Amino acid sequence: MGKKSATVVLAHGAWADTSSWGKVVVLLQSDGINAVTFRLPLTSLADDVTALDKVLALVDGPVVLVGHAYAGAVIAATHSAKVRALVYIAGLAPDQGETVADVFNRYEHDEKAPKLAPGDDGLMWLAPEAFGIAFAQHASPEEQKALAAKQLPISPAAITVPVERPLWKDVPAWYLLAQHDHMIPEKTQRFMAERMNAHISAYPVDHLPSVTAPELVATVIVDAVRFVDG
């Protein structure tokens, strides 16, 4: 029996859902890599980590954990010993004692960034037009409409709690830096990626390259899998 190859577990960010990983999953599977997606409740950071840990408990063998945007905080909060590498896709990476909001707001956003505030239901939604302006401006109009329709809102409770010691201090990290991101400034992404000593790949992509540049996303993930598989 040879060593078991790593499984890729993909965590979606706020205002997205599991379908945002669809193209990447197909590419990983065509490369012979097992990939798993799951739904984050986005109700609190603790709830999201619980959802992640339930998925990790079902995976046999080592894991490469991938997080988009907000989910960067989620993937670094698990204590699972199965996780051998972290991959951030335009991901947020608060350090111990910081909140997601702290790092999200570290540097000034540009004029295309949407104004974020809780709605009447207490949750933060993205206006439909924001998907074409800031979230996935490189996607087709049809994809932008679908993303807006399927978006999962996030609770302010998920982004306002200080995190514990993040896992990126203990396992290697990869970071896809999105240079045309209007949700998380490029400068903010670079600060977090360099602080983690991550393997950085910078590309002229938007905030959701899993949809608009899936080949680039898959390449970064495969690099981490090959590293873990030795």
Coordinates of N, CA and C in Angstrom, one line a residue, residues 5-99:
S5 N -2.8 9.8 -1.4 CA -2.6 11.1 -1.9 C -3.6 12.1 -1.2
A6 N -3.2 13.4 -1.2 CA -3.9 14.4 -0.5 C -5.3 14.6 -1.1
T7 N -6.3 14.9 -0.3 CA -7.6 15.3 -0.8 C -7.7 16.8 -0.7
V8 N -8.3 17.5 -1.7 CA -8.4 18.9 -1.6 C -9.8 19.2 -1.1
V9 N -9.9 20.0 -0.1 CA -11.2 20.5 0.5 C -11.3 22.0 0.3
L10 N -12.4 22.4 -0.4 CA -12.5 23.8 -0.9 C -13.7 24.5 -0.1
A11 N -13.3 25.6 0.5 CA -14.3 26.4 1.3 C -14.6 27.7 0.5
H12 N -15.8 27.9 0.2 CA -16.2 29.1 -0.5 C -16.3 30.3 0.4
G13 N -16.2 31.5 -0.2 CA -16.3 32.7 0.6 C -17.7 33.3 0.8
A14 N -17.7 34.5 1.3 CA -19.0 35.2 1.5 C -19.5 35.5 0.1
W15 N -20.9 35.6 -0.1 CA -21.6 35.9 -1.3 C -21.3 35.0 -2.4
A16 N -20.8 33.8 -2.1 CA -20.6 32.7 -3.1 C -21.2 31.5 -2.5
D17 N -21.1 30.4 -3.2 CA -21.6 29.1 -2.7 C -20.7 28.0 -3.3
T18 N -21.0 26.7 -3.1 CA -20.2 25.6 -3.6 C -20.0 25.6 -5.1
S19 N -21.0 26.2 -5.8 CA -20.9 26.1 -7.3 C -19.7 27.0 -7.8
S20 N -19.3 27.9 -6.9 CA -18.1 28.8 -7.4 C -16.9 28.0 -7.6
W21 N -16.8 26.7 -7.0 CA -15.7 25.9 -7.2 C -15.8 24.9 -8.4
G22 N -17.0 24.9 -9.0 CA -17.3 23.8 -10.0 C -16.2 23.6 -11.1
K23 N -15.8 24.7 -11.7 CA -14.8 24.5 -12.8 C -13.5 24.0 -12.2
V24 N -13.1 24.4 -11.0 CA -11.8 24.0 -10.4 C -11.9 22.5 -10.1
V25 N -13.0 22.1 -9.5 CA -13.2 20.7 -9.2 C -13.0 19.8 -10.4
V26 N -13.6 20.2 -11.5 CA -13.4 19.4 -12.8 C -12.0 19.3 -13.2
L27 N -11.2 20.4 -13.1 CA -9.8 20.4 -13.5 C -9.0 19.5 -12.5
L28 N -9.3 19.6 -11.2 CA -8.5 18.8 -10.3 C -8.8 17.3 -10.5
Q29 N -10.1 17.0 -10.7 CA -10.5 15.6 -10.9 C -9.8 15.0 -12.2
S30 N -9.7 15.9 -13.2 CA -9.1 15.4 -14.5 C -7.6 15.2 -14.3
D31 N -7.0 15.8 -13.2 CA -5.6 15.6 -12.8 C -5.5 14.4 -11.8
G32 N -6.6 13.7 -11.6 CA -6.6 12.6 -10.7 C -6.6 12.9 -9.2
I33 N -7.0 14.1 -8.9 CA -7.0 14.6 -7.5 C -8.4 14.6 -7.0
N34 N -8.6 14.0 -5.8 CA -9.9 14.0 -5.1 C -10.2 15.4 -4.5
A35 N -11.4 15.9 -4.8 CA -11.8 17.3 -4.4 C -13.2 17.2 -3.7
V36 N -13.3 18.0 -2.6 CA -14.6 18.0 -1.9 C -15.0 19.5 -1.6
T37 N -16.2 19.8 -1.9 CA -16.8 21.1 -1.5 C -17.8 20.9 -0.5
F38 N -18.1 22.0 0.2 CA -19.2 22.0 1.3 C -19.7 23.4 1.5
R39 N -20.8 23.5 2.1 CA -21.5 24.8 2.3 C -21.1 25.3 3.7
L40 N -20.7 26.6 3.7 CA -20.5 27.3 5.0 C -21.7 28.0 5.3
P41 N -22.2 27.9 6.6 CA -23.4 28.7 7.0 C -23.2 30.2 7.0
L42 N -22.0 30.7 7.2 CA -21.6 32.1 7.2 C -22.4 32.8 8.3
T43 N -22.8 32.1 9.4 CA -23.5 32.7 10.5 C -22.6 33.2 11.6
S44 N -21.4 32.5 11.8 CA -20.4 32.9 12.7 C -19.1 32.2 12.4
L45 N -18.0 32.7 12.8 CA -16.7 32.0 12.5 C -16.7 30.6 13.1
A46 N -17.2 30.5 14.3 CA -17.3 29.2 15.0 C -18.2 28.2 14.3
D47 N -19.3 28.7 13.8 CA -20.2 27.8 13.1 C -19.6 27.3 11.8
D48 N -18.8 28.2 11.1 CA -18.2 27.9 9.9 C -17.0 26.9 10.1
V49 N -16.3 27.0 11.2 CA -15.2 26.1 11.5 C -15.8 24.7 11.9
T50 N -17.0 24.7 12.6 CA -17.6 23.5 12.9 C -18.1 22.7 11.6
A51 N -18.6 23.5 10.6 CA -19.0 22.9 9.4 C -17.7 22.3 8.6
L52 N -16.6 23.0 8.7 CA -15.4 22.5 8.1 C -14.9 21.3 8.8
D53 N -14.9 21.3 10.1 CA -14.4 20.1 10.8 C -15.2 18.9 10.6
K54 N -16.5 19.0 10.4 CA -17.4 17.9 10.1 C -17.0 17.2 8.7
V55 N -16.6 18.1 7.8 CA -16.2 17.6 6.5 C -14.8 16.9 6.6
L56 N -13.9 17.5 7.3 CA -12.6 17.0 7.5 C -12.6 15.6 8.2
A57 N -13.6 15.4 9.1 CA -13.7 14.2 9.9 C -14.0 13.0 8.9
L58 N -14.6 13.3 7.8 CA -15.0 12.3 6.8 C -14.0 12.0 5.8
V59 N -12.9 12.8 5.7 CA -11.9 12.6 4.7 C -10.8 11.7 5.3
D60 N -10.4 10.7 4.5 CA -9.4 9.8 4.9 C -8.0 10.2 4.3
G61 N -7.1 10.4 5.2 CA -5.7 10.8 4.7 C -5.5 12.3 4.8
P62 N -4.3 12.7 4.2 CA -3.9 14.1 4.3 C -4.8 15.1 3.5
V63 N -4.9 16.3 3.9 CA -5.8 17.3 3.3 C -5.0 18.6 2.9
V64 N -5.3 19.1 1.7 CA -4.9 20.4 1.3 C -6.2 21.2 1.3
L65 N -6.2 22.3 2.2 CA -7.4 23.0 2.5 C -7.3 24.3 1.7
V66 N -8.4 24.6 1.0 CA -8.4 25.8 0.1 C -9.5 26.7 0.6
G67 N -9.2 28.0 0.7 CA -10.2 29.0 1.1 C -10.2 30.2 0.2
H68 N -11.4 30.6 -0.2 CA -11.6 31.9 -0.9 C -12.0 33.0 0.0
A69 N -11.4 34.1 -0.1 CA -11.8 35.4 0.6 C -12.0 35.1 2.1
Y70 N -13.2 35.4 2.6 CA -13.5 35.2 4.0 C -13.1 33.8 4.5
A71 N -13.2 32.8 3.7 CA -12.9 31.4 4.1 C -11.5 31.2 4.5
G72 N -10.6 32.1 4.1 CA -9.2 32.1 4.5 C -9.1 32.0 6.0
A73 N -10.0 32.8 6.7 CA -10.0 32.8 8.2 C -10.5 31.5 8.7
V74 N -11.4 30.9 8.0 CA -12.0 29.6 8.4 C -11.0 28.5 8.3
I75 N -10.3 28.4 7.2 CA -9.4 27.2 7.0 C -8.2 27.3 8.0
A76 N -7.9 28.5 8.5 CA -6.8 28.6 9.4 C -7.2 28.4 10.8
A77 N -8.5 28.2 11.1 CA -9.0 28.1 12.4 C -9.3 26.6 12.8
T78 N -9.1 25.7 11.9 CA -9.3 24.3 12.3 C -8.1 23.8 13.0
H79 N -8.3 22.8 13.9 CA -7.2 22.1 14.6 C -7.0 20.7 14.1
S80 N -7.5 20.4 12.9 CA -7.4 19.1 12.4 C -6.0 18.8 12.0
A81 N -5.4 17.7 12.5 CA -4.1 17.2 12.1 C -4.0 16.7 10.7
K82 N -5.1 16.5 10.0 CA -5.1 16.0 8.6 C -4.6 17.1 7.7
V83 N -4.7 18.4 8.1 CA -4.4 19.5 7.1 C -2.9 19.7 7.0
R84 N -2.3 19.5 5.8 CA -0.9 19.6 5.6 C -0.5 20.8 4.8
A85 N -1.4 21.5 4.2 CA -1.1 22.7 3.5 C -2.4 23.6 3.4
L86 N -2.2 24.9 3.3 CA -3.3 25.8 3.1 C -3.1 26.6 1.8
V87 N -4.2 26.8 1.1 CA -4.2 27.5 -0.2 C -5.2 28.6 -0.1
Y88 N -4.7 29.9 -0.3 CA -5.6 31.0 -0.2 C -5.8 31.6 -1.6
I89 N -7.1 31.7 -2.0 CA -7.5 32.3 -3.2 C -8.1 33.7 -2.9
A90 N -7.2 34.7 -3.1 CA -7.6 36.1 -2.7 C -8.2 36.0 -1.2
G91 N -7.5 35.3 -0.4 CA -8.0 34.9 0.9 C -7.6 35.9 2.0
L92 N -8.5 36.0 3.0 CA -8.2 36.8 4.2 C -7.6 36.0 5.3
A93 N -6.5 36.5 5.8 CA -5.7 35.7 6.8 C -5.4 36.6 8.0
P94 N -6.3 36.7 8.9 CA -6.1 37.4 10.2 C -5.1 36.7 11.0
D95 N -4.3 37.4 11.7 CA -3.3 36.8 12.7 C -4.0 36.7 14.1
Q96 N -3.4 36.1 15.0 CA -3.9 35.9 16.3 C -4.3 37.3 16.9
G97 N -5.6 37.4 17.4 CA -6.0 38.6 18.0 C -6.7 39.6 17.0
E98 N -6.5 39.3 15.7 CA -7.1 40.2 14.7 C -8.5 39.6 14.3
T99 N -9.4 40.4 13.8 CA -10.6 40.0 13.2 C -10.5 40.0 11.7

